[in-house]
Amino acid sequence: MKIAVGYARTSSATNVGNDKDSLKRQIAAIQSYAKSNHIQVVETFYDASVKGTDNILDRKQFAEMLNYCSVNGIKTIIVEGVDRFARDLLVQLTGYDYLKKQGIQLIPANAPDYFLRDDPTSQLIRNVLSSLAMHEKASLCSKLAAARARKKAVTGRCEGRKPITVTAPDAVSYARKLASVRKRKPSLRKVAMALADAGFVNPNGKIYSAMTVRSMLGK
């Protein structure tokens, strides 16, 4: 059987309390839908005195519910109606989009297909959200490019594998010393062997290759 969590919300403190029917009504609607669709509601979260225009991530119980879903592998949230999720259309669609990206399905018990509708207003907001996401990505790429350019201007490089002069400066210094103290320049292989004898080897514990030694000597 599919499992889910329920979410309930009331805006006003006047609707909170054992003698009030708002929470009871919402839970009953959630349970009724779940039973009709062979879903087991394993937990219900309730945000009391929380406005329907508040961002979903700013709601304490909603945030706890998301954590619960993540820990327990739950992918379905049932609410009595869309207005219990959010009253503001933009909050509804941005919230739904966020949940969708988390792999979570949101089901309003009184209108299960609500977020699948294709009316002009919903299309417009989805297009705006898509444009905003593209703008955010482009802006981030631009900032990263500028940061890389600044780093390159200071260090001369910013990406790729670090040169041997950075990763093994002591080995480089020793190799250059070996090459400079002898009248006859030793072969790259002999320099590599001398480095190994002195305890300088590559990250894998093996003798440096001739190509690496060449880089050490700046050739």
PDB file of C-alpha atoms in Angstrom:
ATOM      1  CA  MET A   1       0.000   0.000   0.000  1.00  0.00           C
ATOM      2  CA  LYS A   2       1.211   3.479  -0.868  1.00  0.00           C
ATOM      3  CA  ILE A   3       2.078   5.644   2.136  1.00  0.00           C
ATOM      4  CA  ALA A   4       1.700   9.392   2.582  1.00  0.00           C
ATOM      5  CA  VAL A   5       1.623  12.180   5.131  1.00  0.00           C
ATOM      6  CA  GLY A   6      -1.162  14.656   5.695  1.00  0.00           C
ATOM      7  CA  TYR A   7      -0.786  18.409   6.078  1.00  0.00           C
ATOM      8  CA  ALA A   8      -3.259  20.739   7.762  1.00  0.00           C
ATOM      9  CA  ARG A   9      -3.172  24.493   8.334  1.00  0.00           C
ATOM     10  CA  THR A  10      -5.315  27.163   9.947  1.00  0.00           C
ATOM     11  CA  SER A  11      -4.712  30.878   9.493  1.00  0.00           C
ATOM     12  CA  SER A  12      -6.364  32.284  12.588  1.00  0.00           C
ATOM     13  CA  ALA A  13      -5.858  31.461  16.245  1.00  0.00           C
ATOM     14  CA  THR A  14      -9.644  31.558  16.608  1.00  0.00           C
ATOM     15  CA  ASN A  15      -9.770  28.299  14.632  1.00  0.00           C
ATOM     16  CA  VAL A  16      -7.291  26.551  16.915  1.00  0.00           C
ATOM     17  CA  GLY A  17      -8.384  24.365  19.824  1.00  0.00           C
ATOM     18  CA  ASN A  18     -10.102  21.126  20.731  1.00  0.00           C
ATOM     19  CA  ASP A  19     -13.505  22.766  20.433  1.00  0.00           C
ATOM     20  CA  LYS A  20     -12.856  23.899  16.870  1.00  0.00           C
ATOM     21  CA  ASP A  21     -13.656  21.777  13.833  1.00  0.00           C
ATOM     22  CA  SER A  22     -11.139  23.077  11.272  1.00  0.00           C
ATOM     23  CA  LEU A  23      -8.379  20.583  12.055  1.00  0.00           C
ATOM     24  CA  LYS A  24     -10.841  17.714  12.519  1.00  0.00           C
ATOM     25  CA  ARG A  25     -12.472  18.518   9.180  1.00  0.00           C
ATOM     26  CA  GLN A  26      -9.142  18.649   7.365  1.00  0.00           C
ATOM     27  CA  ILE A  27      -7.923  15.369   8.827  1.00  0.00           C
ATOM     28  CA  ALA A  28     -11.230  13.694   7.983  1.00  0.00           C
ATOM     29  CA  ALA A  29     -10.969  14.858   4.358  1.00  0.00           C
ATOM     30  CA  ILE A  30      -7.370  13.660   4.114  1.00  0.00           C
ATOM     31  CA  GLN A  31      -8.197  10.264   5.591  1.00  0.00           C
ATOM     32  CA  SER A  32     -11.278   9.880   3.395  1.00  0.00           C
ATOM     33  CA  TYR A  33      -9.301  10.534   0.210  1.00  0.00           C
ATOM     34  CA  ALA A  34      -6.511   8.226   1.354  1.00  0.00           C
ATOM     35  CA  LYS A  35      -8.929   5.394   2.123  1.00  0.00           C
ATOM     36  CA  SER A  36     -10.667   5.763  -1.245  1.00  0.00           C
ATOM     37  CA  ASN A  37      -7.341   5.571  -3.054  1.00  0.00           C
ATOM     38  CA  HIS A  38      -5.709   2.800  -0.994  1.00  0.00           C
ATOM     39  CA  ILE A  39      -3.189   5.134   0.636  1.00  0.00           C
ATOM     40  CA  GLN A  40      -2.004   4.866   4.232  1.00  0.00           C
ATOM     41  CA  VAL A  41      -1.474   8.194   6.008  1.00  0.00           C
ATOM     42  CA  VAL A  42       1.327   7.478   8.465  1.00  0.00           C
ATOM     43  CA  GLU A  43       1.616  10.947   9.993  1.00  0.00           C
ATOM     44  CA  THR A  44      -0.152  14.323   9.920  1.00  0.00           C
ATOM     45  CA  PHE A  45       1.511  17.701  10.380  1.00  0.00           C
ATOM     46  CA  TYR A  46      -0.380  20.798  11.467  1.00  0.00           C
ATOM     47  CA  ASP A  47       0.613  24.455  11.183  1.00  0.00           C
ATOM     48  CA  ALA A  48      -1.637  26.425  13.520  1.00  0.00           C
ATOM     49  CA  SER A  49      -2.095  30.190  13.101  1.00  0.00           C
ATOM     50  CA  VAL A  50      -0.034  30.256   9.903  1.00  0.00           C
ATOM     51  CA  LYS A  51      -1.101  32.435   6.995  1.00  0.00           C
ATOM     52  CA  GLY A  52      -1.792  30.828   3.656  1.00  0.00           C
ATOM     53  CA  THR A  53       0.378  33.456   1.982  1.00  0.00           C
ATOM     54  CA  ASP A  54       3.497  32.408   3.922  1.00  0.00           C
ATOM     55  CA  ASN A  55       6.235  30.619   2.008  1.00  0.00           C
ATOM     56  CA  ILE A  56       5.979  26.884   2.645  1.00  0.00           C
ATOM     57  CA  LEU A  57       9.590  26.670   3.820  1.00  0.00           C
ATOM     58  CA  ASP A  58       8.940  29.346   6.448  1.00  0.00           C
ATOM     59  CA  ARG A  59       6.351  27.149   8.158  1.00  0.00           C
ATOM     60  CA  LYS A  60       7.722  25.153  11.080  1.00  0.00           C
ATOM     61  CA  GLN A  61       5.539  22.073  10.742  1.00  0.00           C
ATOM     62  CA  PHE A  62       5.788  22.027   6.963  1.00  0.00           C
ATOM     63  CA  ALA A  63       9.583  22.055   7.231  1.00  0.00           C
ATOM     64  CA  GLU A  64       9.448  19.228   9.782  1.00  0.00           C
ATOM     65  CA  MET A  65       7.151  17.309   7.459  1.00  0.00           C
ATOM     66  CA  LEU A  66       9.633  17.606   4.593  1.00  0.00           C
ATOM     67  CA  ASN A  67      12.390  16.295   6.836  1.00  0.00           C
ATOM     68  CA  TYR A  68      10.151  13.412   7.928  1.00  0.00           C
ATOM     69  CA  CYS A  69       9.417  12.578   4.290  1.00  0.00           C
ATOM     70  CA  SER A  70      13.111  12.649   3.444  1.00  0.00           C
ATOM     71  CA  VAL A  71      14.074  10.371   6.332  1.00  0.00           C
ATOM     72  CA  ASN A  72      11.255   7.895   5.725  1.00  0.00           C
ATOM     73  CA  GLY A  73      11.221   7.894   1.931  1.00  0.00           C
ATOM     74  CA  ILE A  74       7.690   9.301   1.663  1.00  0.00           C
ATOM     75  CA  LYS A  75       6.803  10.857  -1.685  1.00  0.00           C
ATOM     76  CA  THR A  76       3.169  11.935  -1.219  1.00  0.00           C
ATOM     77  CA  ILE A  77       1.547  14.761   0.757  1.00  0.00           C
ATOM     78  CA  ILE A  78      -2.233  15.046   1.028  1.00  0.00           C
ATOM     79  CA  VAL A  79      -4.043  18.262   1.999  1.00  0.00           C
ATOM     80  CA  GLU A  80      -7.763  18.899   2.372  1.00  0.00           C
ATOM     81  CA  GLY A  81      -7.707  21.535  -0.341  1.00  0.00           C
ATOM     82  CA  VAL A  82      -5.355  23.821  -2.209  1.00  0.00           C
ATOM     83  CA  ASP A  83      -6.178  26.707   0.148  1.00  0.00           C
ATOM     84  CA  ARG A  84      -4.838  24.658   3.090  1.00  0.00           C
ATOM     85  CA  PHE A  85      -1.549  24.385   1.217  1.00  0.00           C
ATOM     86  CA  ALA A  86      -1.504  28.056   0.232  1.00  0.00           C
ATOM     87  CA  ARG A  87      -4.013  30.782  -0.586  1.00  0.00           C
ATOM     88  CA  ASP A  88      -1.764  32.871  -2.808  1.00  0.00           C
ATOM     89  CA  LEU A  89      -1.522  31.500  -6.367  1.00  0.00           C
ATOM     90  CA  LEU A  90       2.167  32.306  -6.702  1.00  0.00           C
ATOM     91  CA  VAL A  91       2.932  30.603  -3.369  1.00  0.00           C
ATOM     92  CA  GLN A  92       0.877  27.621  -4.526  1.00  0.00           C
ATOM     93  CA  LEU A  93       2.725  27.162  -7.794  1.00  0.00           C
ATOM     94  CA  THR A  94       6.206  27.939  -6.481  1.00  0.00           C
ATOM     95  CA  GLY A  95       5.575  25.598  -3.550  1.00  0.00           C
ATOM     96  CA  TYR A  96       4.284  22.870  -5.836  1.00  0.00           C
ATOM     97  CA  ASP A  97       7.268  23.341  -8.136  1.00  0.00           C
ATOM     98  CA  TYR A  98       9.627  22.991  -5.160  1.00  0.00           C
ATOM     99  CA  LEU A  99       7.955  19.781  -3.997  1.00  0.00           C
ATOM    100  CA  LYS A 100       7.996  18.392  -7.521  1.00  0.00           C
ATOM    101  CA  LYS A 101      11.747  18.948  -7.725  1.00  0.00           C
ATOM    102  CA  GLN A 102      12.084  17.020  -4.454  1.00  0.00           C
ATOM    103  CA  GLY A 103      10.178  14.137  -6.014  1.00  0.00           C
ATOM    104  CA  ILE A 104       7.132  14.741  -3.802  1.00  0.00           C
ATOM    105  CA  GLN A 105       3.556  14.600  -5.101  1.00  0.00           C
ATOM    106  CA  LEU A 106       1.062  17.052  -3.583  1.00  0.00           C
ATOM    107  CA  ILE A 107      -2.586  15.986  -3.664  1.00  0.00           C
ATOM    108  CA  PRO A 108      -5.475  18.294  -2.699  1.00  0.00           C
ATOM    109  CA  ALA A 109      -8.199  15.872  -1.541  1.00  0.00           C
ATOM    110  CA  ASN A 110     -11.021  18.004  -2.942  1.00  0.00           C
ATOM    111  CA  ALA A 111      -9.305  18.629  -6.301  1.00  0.00           C
ATOM    112  CA  PRO A 112      -6.633  15.980  -7.013  1.00  0.00           C
ATOM    113  CA  ASP A 113      -5.923  17.312 -10.517  1.00  0.00           C
ATOM    114  CA  TYR A 114      -5.614  20.963  -9.485  1.00  0.00           C
ATOM    115  CA  PHE A 115      -1.908  21.303 -10.196  1.00  0.00           C
ATOM    116  CA  LEU A 116      -2.275  19.573 -13.541  1.00  0.00           C
ATOM    117  CA  ARG A 117      -4.640  22.207 -14.901  1.00  0.00           C
ATOM    118  CA  ASP A 118      -3.622  24.202 -17.955  1.00  0.00           C
ATOM    119  CA  ASP A 119      -5.469  27.525 -17.680  1.00  0.00           C
ATOM    120  CA  PRO A 120      -3.846  30.772 -18.957  1.00  0.00           C
ATOM    121  CA  THR A 121      -2.952  32.091 -15.488  1.00  0.00           C
ATOM    122  CA  SER A 122      -1.183  28.892 -14.470  1.00  0.00           C
ATOM    123  CA  GLN A 123       0.646  28.802 -17.796  1.00  0.00           C
ATOM    124  CA  LEU A 124       1.788  32.402 -17.317  1.00  0.00           C
ATOM    125  CA  ILE A 125       3.132  31.789 -13.827  1.00  0.00           C
ATOM    126  CA  ARG A 126       4.894  28.587 -14.872  1.00  0.00           C
ATOM    127  CA  ASN A 127       6.522  30.502 -17.732  1.00  0.00           C
ATOM    128  CA  VAL A 128       7.601  33.270 -15.356  1.00  0.00           C
ATOM    129  CA  LEU A 129       9.054  30.727 -12.926  1.00  0.00           C
ATOM    130  CA  SER A 130      10.923  29.052 -15.758  1.00  0.00           C
ATOM    131  CA  SER A 131      12.308  32.409 -16.922  1.00  0.00           C
ATOM    132  CA  LEU A 132      13.379  33.290 -13.389  1.00  0.00           C
ATOM    133  CA  ALA A 133      15.171  29.957 -13.044  1.00  0.00           C
ATOM    134  CA  MET A 134      16.995  30.532 -16.334  1.00  0.00           C
ATOM    135  CA  HIS A 135      17.948  34.060 -15.265  1.00  0.00           C
ATOM    136  CA  GLU A 136      19.245  32.792 -11.926  1.00  0.00           C
ATOM    137  CA  LYS A 137      21.356  30.151 -13.651  1.00  0.00           C
ATOM    138  CA  ALA A 138      22.757  32.670 -16.153  1.00  0.00           C
ATOM    139  CA  SER A 139      23.513  35.123 -13.347  1.00  0.00           C
ATOM    140  CA  LEU A 140      25.332  32.430 -11.366  1.00  0.00           C
ATOM    141  CA  CYS A 141      27.377  31.394 -14.408  1.00  0.00           C
ATOM    142  CA  SER A 142      28.327  35.034 -14.978  1.00  0.00           C
ATOM    143  CA  LYS A 143      29.439  35.456 -11.362  1.00  0.00           C
ATOM    144  CA  LEU A 144      31.487  32.243 -11.495  1.00  0.00           C
ATOM    145  CA  ALA A 145      33.158  33.341 -14.732  1.00  0.00           C
ATOM    146  CA  ALA A 146      34.054  36.702 -13.193  1.00  0.00           C
ATOM    147  CA  ALA A 147      35.466  34.959 -10.109  1.00  0.00           C
ATOM    148  CA  ARG A 148      37.571  32.642 -12.284  1.00  0.00           C
ATOM    149  CA  ALA A 149      38.876  35.625 -14.255  1.00  0.00           C
ATOM    150  CA  ARG A 150      39.870  37.429 -11.058  1.00  0.00           C
ATOM    151  CA  LYS A 151      41.638  34.338  -9.740  1.00  0.00           C
ATOM    152  CA  LYS A 152      43.465  33.833 -13.012  1.00  0.00           C
ATOM    153  CA  ALA A 153      44.599  37.463 -13.001  1.00  0.00           C
ATOM    154  CA  VAL A 154      46.127  36.948  -9.549  1.00  0.00           C
ATOM    155  CA  THR A 155      47.505  33.401  -9.796  1.00  0.00           C
ATOM    156  CA  GLY A 156      47.835  32.928 -13.540  1.00  0.00           C
ATOM    157  CA  ARG A 157      45.503  29.941 -13.451  1.00  0.00           C
ATOM    158  CA  CYS A 158      42.188  28.897 -11.929  1.00  0.00           C
ATOM    159  CA  GLU A 159      41.100  25.515 -13.259  1.00  0.00           C
ATOM    160  CA  GLY A 160      42.419  22.110 -14.162  1.00  0.00           C
ATOM    161  CA  ARG A 161      45.001  19.916 -12.473  1.00  0.00           C
ATOM    162  CA  LYS A 162      47.464  21.785 -10.284  1.00  0.00           C
ATOM    163  CA  PRO A 163      51.042  21.786 -11.629  1.00  0.00           C
ATOM    164  CA  ILE A 164      53.744  19.680 -10.010  1.00  0.00           C
ATOM    165  CA  THR A 165      55.392  22.869  -8.754  1.00  0.00           C
ATOM    166  CA  VAL A 166      52.324  23.362  -6.554  1.00  0.00           C
ATOM    167  CA  THR A 167      51.606  19.773  -5.516  1.00  0.00           C
ATOM    168  CA  ALA A 168      55.222  18.720  -4.850  1.00  0.00           C
ATOM    169  CA  PRO A 169      57.387  21.826  -4.400  1.00  0.00           C
ATOM    170  CA  ASP A 170      60.066  19.997  -2.363  1.00  0.00           C
ATOM    171  CA  ALA A 171      60.509  17.359  -5.057  1.00  0.00           C
ATOM    172  CA  VAL A 172      60.748  20.062  -7.714  1.00  0.00           C
ATOM    173  CA  SER A 173      63.359  21.940  -5.716  1.00  0.00           C
ATOM    174  CA  TYR A 174      65.408  18.776  -5.231  1.00  0.00           C
ATOM    175  CA  ALA A 175      65.162  17.819  -8.905  1.00  0.00           C
ATOM    176  CA  ARG A 176      66.371  21.233 -10.017  1.00  0.00           C
ATOM    177  CA  LYS A 177      69.201  21.074  -7.539  1.00  0.00           C
ATOM    178  CA  LEU A 178      70.267  17.700  -8.941  1.00  0.00           C
ATOM    179  CA  ALA A 179      70.232  19.062 -12.468  1.00  0.00           C
ATOM    180  CA  SER A 180      72.207  22.171 -11.610  1.00  0.00           C
ATOM    181  CA  VAL A 181      75.059  20.749  -9.528  1.00  0.00           C
ATOM    182  CA  ARG A 182      76.293  18.368 -12.211  1.00  0.00           C
ATOM    183  CA  LYS A 183      78.372  19.491 -15.152  1.00  0.00           C
ATOM    184  CA  ARG A 184      76.793  16.893 -17.368  1.00  0.00           C
ATOM    185  CA  LYS A 185      73.045  17.077 -17.257  1.00  0.00           C
ATOM    186  CA  PRO A 186      71.586  13.781 -15.976  1.00  0.00           C
ATOM    187  CA  SER A 187      68.858  12.074 -17.939  1.00  0.00           C
ATOM    188  CA  LEU A 188      65.267  12.532 -16.840  1.00  0.00           C
ATOM    189  CA  ARG A 189      65.201   8.879 -15.831  1.00  0.00           C
ATOM    190  CA  LYS A 190      68.238   9.283 -13.594  1.00  0.00           C
ATOM    191  CA  VAL A 191      66.726  12.357 -11.955  1.00  0.00           C
ATOM    192  CA  ALA A 192      63.548  10.377 -11.283  1.00  0.00           C
ATOM    193  CA  MET A 193      65.568   7.555  -9.715  1.00  0.00           C
ATOM    194  CA  ALA A 194      67.534  10.015  -7.583  1.00  0.00           C
ATOM    195  CA  LEU A 195      64.270  11.567  -6.434  1.00  0.00           C
ATOM    196  CA  ALA A 196      62.963   8.134  -5.456  1.00  0.00           C
ATOM    197  CA  ASP A 197      66.178   7.383  -3.529  1.00  0.00           C
ATOM    198  CA  ALA A 198      65.614  10.636  -1.630  1.00  0.00           C
ATOM    199  CA  GLY A 199      62.034   9.648  -0.840  1.00  0.00           C
ATOM    200  CA  PHE A 200      60.273  11.705  -3.490  1.00  0.00           C
ATOM    201  CA  VAL A 201      57.709   9.604  -5.370  1.00  0.00           C
ATOM    202  CA  ASN A 202      54.353  10.262  -7.012  1.00  0.00           C
ATOM    203  CA  PRO A 203      51.013  10.074  -5.116  1.00  0.00           C
ATOM    204  CA  ASN A 204      50.782   6.378  -6.006  1.00  0.00           C
ATOM    205  CA  GLY A 205      54.117   5.654  -4.362  1.00  0.00           C
ATOM    206  CA  LYS A 206      55.866   5.046  -7.680  1.00  0.00           C
ATOM    207  CA  ILE A 207      58.852   6.678  -9.334  1.00  0.00           C
ATOM    208  CA  TYR A 208      58.086   9.887 -11.209  1.00  0.00           C
ATOM    209  CA  SER A 209      57.748   9.585 -14.973  1.00  0.00           C
ATOM    210  CA  ALA A 210      60.177  11.289 -17.317  1.00  0.00           C
ATOM    211  CA  MET A 211      57.424  13.648 -18.427  1.00  0.00           C
ATOM    212  CA  THR A 212      56.766  14.725 -14.832  1.00  0.00           C
ATOM    213  CA  VAL A 213      60.476  15.281 -14.227  1.00  0.00           C
ATOM    214  CA  ARG A 214      60.575  17.382 -17.392  1.00  0.00           C
ATOM    215  CA  SER A 215      57.819  19.542 -15.931  1.00  0.00           C
ATOM    216  CA  MET A 216      59.757  19.824 -12.668  1.00  0.00           C
ATOM    217  CA  LEU A 217      62.779  21.128 -14.522  1.00  0.00           C
ATOM    218  CA  GLY A 218      60.674  23.559 -16.488  1.00  0.00           C
ATOM    219  CA  LYS A 219      61.488  22.022 -19.823  1.00  0.00           C
TER     220      LYS A 219
END
